[in-house]
Amino acid sequence: MQYDILIIGAGASALSSALFAKQEGLSVALVTKEFPTRAQTSMAQGGINAALGKDDTIELHIEDTLKSSHALADEKMVQHLCQSAPEAIKWLDSIGVCFSRTPDGEIAQRKLGGAKHPRACYAQDYTGLKILHTLYDQVNKENIDIFNQRFLLDIITKEQKVIGATFLNMRNSQVETFSAKSVIVATGGYAKIYGKHSTNSKSSTGDGLVAAYKAGAILSNLEFVQFHPTALKNSSILISESARGAGGYLVDNNGERFCDELRPRDEVSRAIYEQMKKSDVFLDLRHLDKEFIEESLPQEQKLAKLYEDIDLTQELIPIKPAAHYSMGGIEVDANSQTNIEGLFSVGECANHNVHGANRLGGNSLLELIVFGKDVAKGAASYAKAQEFQTLDTKESQQKIDAIFQYEGGINLYDMKDLVADLFYKNVGILRKESELQEALDALKNIQNNLSKIALQDKTKEFNQELVELLEFHNMVELAQLIVLSALKRKESRGAHYRADYLEENKEFSKPTRIYRGEFL
Amino acid sequence: MKLKIQRYIKEKEFNTLIEYDVEKKVTTLLEALEYIKQTKDSSLAFESGCRSGVCGSCSVQVDGKATLACSHKLQEDAVVVEPLKNMPLIRDLVVDMTQAYQTTKKAQAWLHLLDKETKITDEDEHINRVQSDCILCGSCYSACPVFAVNKNFLGPFALTRSWKYVADKREAQPAVDVLQTDGIWDCTLCNECTMVCPQEISSKADIEKLRSKSAMMGYSDPNFAANFGGFELSF
């Protein structure tokens, strides 16, 4: 296969970059390990930020974003993000996104944590779903080619330039090549390393980050993983922040409130985590208007019933914080380009330095659209000056063949659970040197024994165990980089909270950047 | 708890209904499938993603009815789990949705031309709200008797999606032309799609709305014309 621009992933950032890239008159392919519209984007409930209201201003949006970032975001990038926000909403509206409206026909906005004003445009609690599907419809309109069920193996470079990527065709376990002039990695985040303690889709395994890193890309701020304060206790299913935005309380066993529910996510998560040492923690929505819940939180109502057997208009909802969002990612510049020529990145897997140490709710959907447009322009203008190169499947194929030869009795799923528990406990909301080191040692041990985690299923046809094993390899690799980054940052800042270094330290007011095993 | 799962692995010529014991306490069918895969047979293939009913990955047939595995609460024994119908089988519970996905493209279900003057009110947004809740899980295609016999039929979710855009006040060029053949008139209005939709969408109702919209725009039921030759013009 050969395309001017190869986009890996099919969530909102991938789809929007495909649409804008197509406008540049180039050939574009989307390659995804799932089917499109199944991406993590579909799970985003709360909303997408833009200063549209009478009292709200772009300056305030910038201010809230910077404040939430704990001085770690790049001010210029944040300015650009917030300034572009109203236009992004206008564009989404123009392609048919069904935003909720006010009685006088404006796009409705609600207040999320850390925001001074109601700033999040929403479509009930289906904001991500409706944006994703509308983008998908436009991708169909533009007749953009989509390749499903292909798992990213390697990003291929030649003389420091990207020339394409190899994929495992999940249908037959064969390696396929896509030759491209520029490549956009839009594969989503990595919070599923926390497994059952994560709100994320099963697919958020950091595949794109690892492939980019192995190709020589710089990863940055990996230690910053946002914990969402309110996930259902048993299943880590997300209860949207809009529930607290609308006046929901956090209460303990005695029904007493113990924190300000509308503080930024990192602070609320910590308050809950501390409280959980003393008692169970619940989200209390009983005092909210029933009609409002049915209108604005229909998903929550359904999910609480299904998973906890709770009528949230009548009962308390048991919750815990769960790993939710990867602030760190593949480092990119203002053109969304990595340190590798022709390799671009966008979405949760990328780090545009706009979230810093803590992402503001409602800014993630926003970045998918704003930087989706930017990355398309950057990748297109780069691609126009390049020629196609041929690439082969040999190395990637050897890797797959080797995995089929693994022998040993360690159960993959037990190992996944082990890493998930280890991460939640040792690399979670509260961290300290000894526990991080313990996690690192354990991960190294797992890394050294990966060949003992053998496939039970050696078939070639849609072998999901093979894909899950490859994902696990990626997670183990990335997990070690996360722990190394967390060890390196000897301070507390936003989502990265060190029990042994409680204060923010100016010395660390810069991104943690890792490149080929060394910190820059 | 016991579960019967229809297994199919082509290269092993394996095609059989197998009963599994689920000893662990689970809430949803998806949790049971995960338990079986992780502890009993890792070769079991099924799709999943969000676990919360929005990504549309995990639809399967449970006791003959299409449903999302992540939203299906397991009660008693004797649940038979099979892959969705009317789509090519890839393996076990995984089907190839490519063709089903293609139908939204064939139906040109997108906003064709923006009416820049239009302002959407709260009321307008309610008109196609439920249609825009669709998660493309494919349950309706599994249930559709017309799709079962006519693979060119646009099918329930594509037509619902068409109605979403046709009904949208922002659309200056509602596209019903592409829905006339193998589309709205081929539906038998049996309502099976509505019965299985996890999002409580009625494609049947949307198809009826598309029919009246089409009639208003001068189209008519070609089957009616074929049966009653030429009379359609006298309406």
JSON list of C-alpha atoms in Angstrom, two decimals, chain A residues 25 106 115 122 136 168 237 261 297 300 362 409 506:
[
{"chain": "A", "resi": 25, "resn": "GLY", "atom": "CA", "xyz": [-5.42, 17.16, -2.30]},
{"chain": "A", "resi": 106, "resn": "GLU", "atom": "CA", "xyz": [-27.19, 28.85, 21.27]},
{"chain": "A", "resi": 115, "resn": "ALA", "atom": "CA", "xyz": [-13.21, 26.22, 34.88]},
{"chain": "A", "resi": 122, "resn": "TYR", "atom": "CA", "xyz": [-21.89, 19.12, 25.01]},
{"chain": "A", "resi": 136, "resn": "TYR", "atom": "CA", "xyz": [-16.82, 9.45, 10.45]},
{"chain": "A", "resi": 168, "resn": "LEU", "atom": "CA", "xyz": [-0.20, -7.04, 11.49]},
{"chain": "A", "resi": 237, "resn": "ILE", "atom": "CA", "xyz": [-16.81, 2.80, 34.59]},
{"chain": "A", "resi": 261, "resn": "GLU", "atom": "CA", "xyz": [-16.07, 18.75, 44.37]},
{"chain": "A", "resi": 297, "resn": "LEU", "atom": "CA", "xyz": [-26.92, 12.17, 32.41]},
{"chain": "A", "resi": 300, "resn": "GLU", "atom": "CA", "xyz": [-24.72, 7.50, 33.96]},
{"chain": "A", "resi": 362, "resn": "GLY", "atom": "CA", "xyz": [-13.12, 19.51, 28.19]},
{"chain": "A", "resi": 409, "resn": "GLY", "atom": "CA", "xyz": [3.57, -21.43, 31.03]},
{"chain": "A", "resi": 506, "resn": "LYS", "atom": "CA", "xyz": [10.92, 25.17, 40.27]}
]
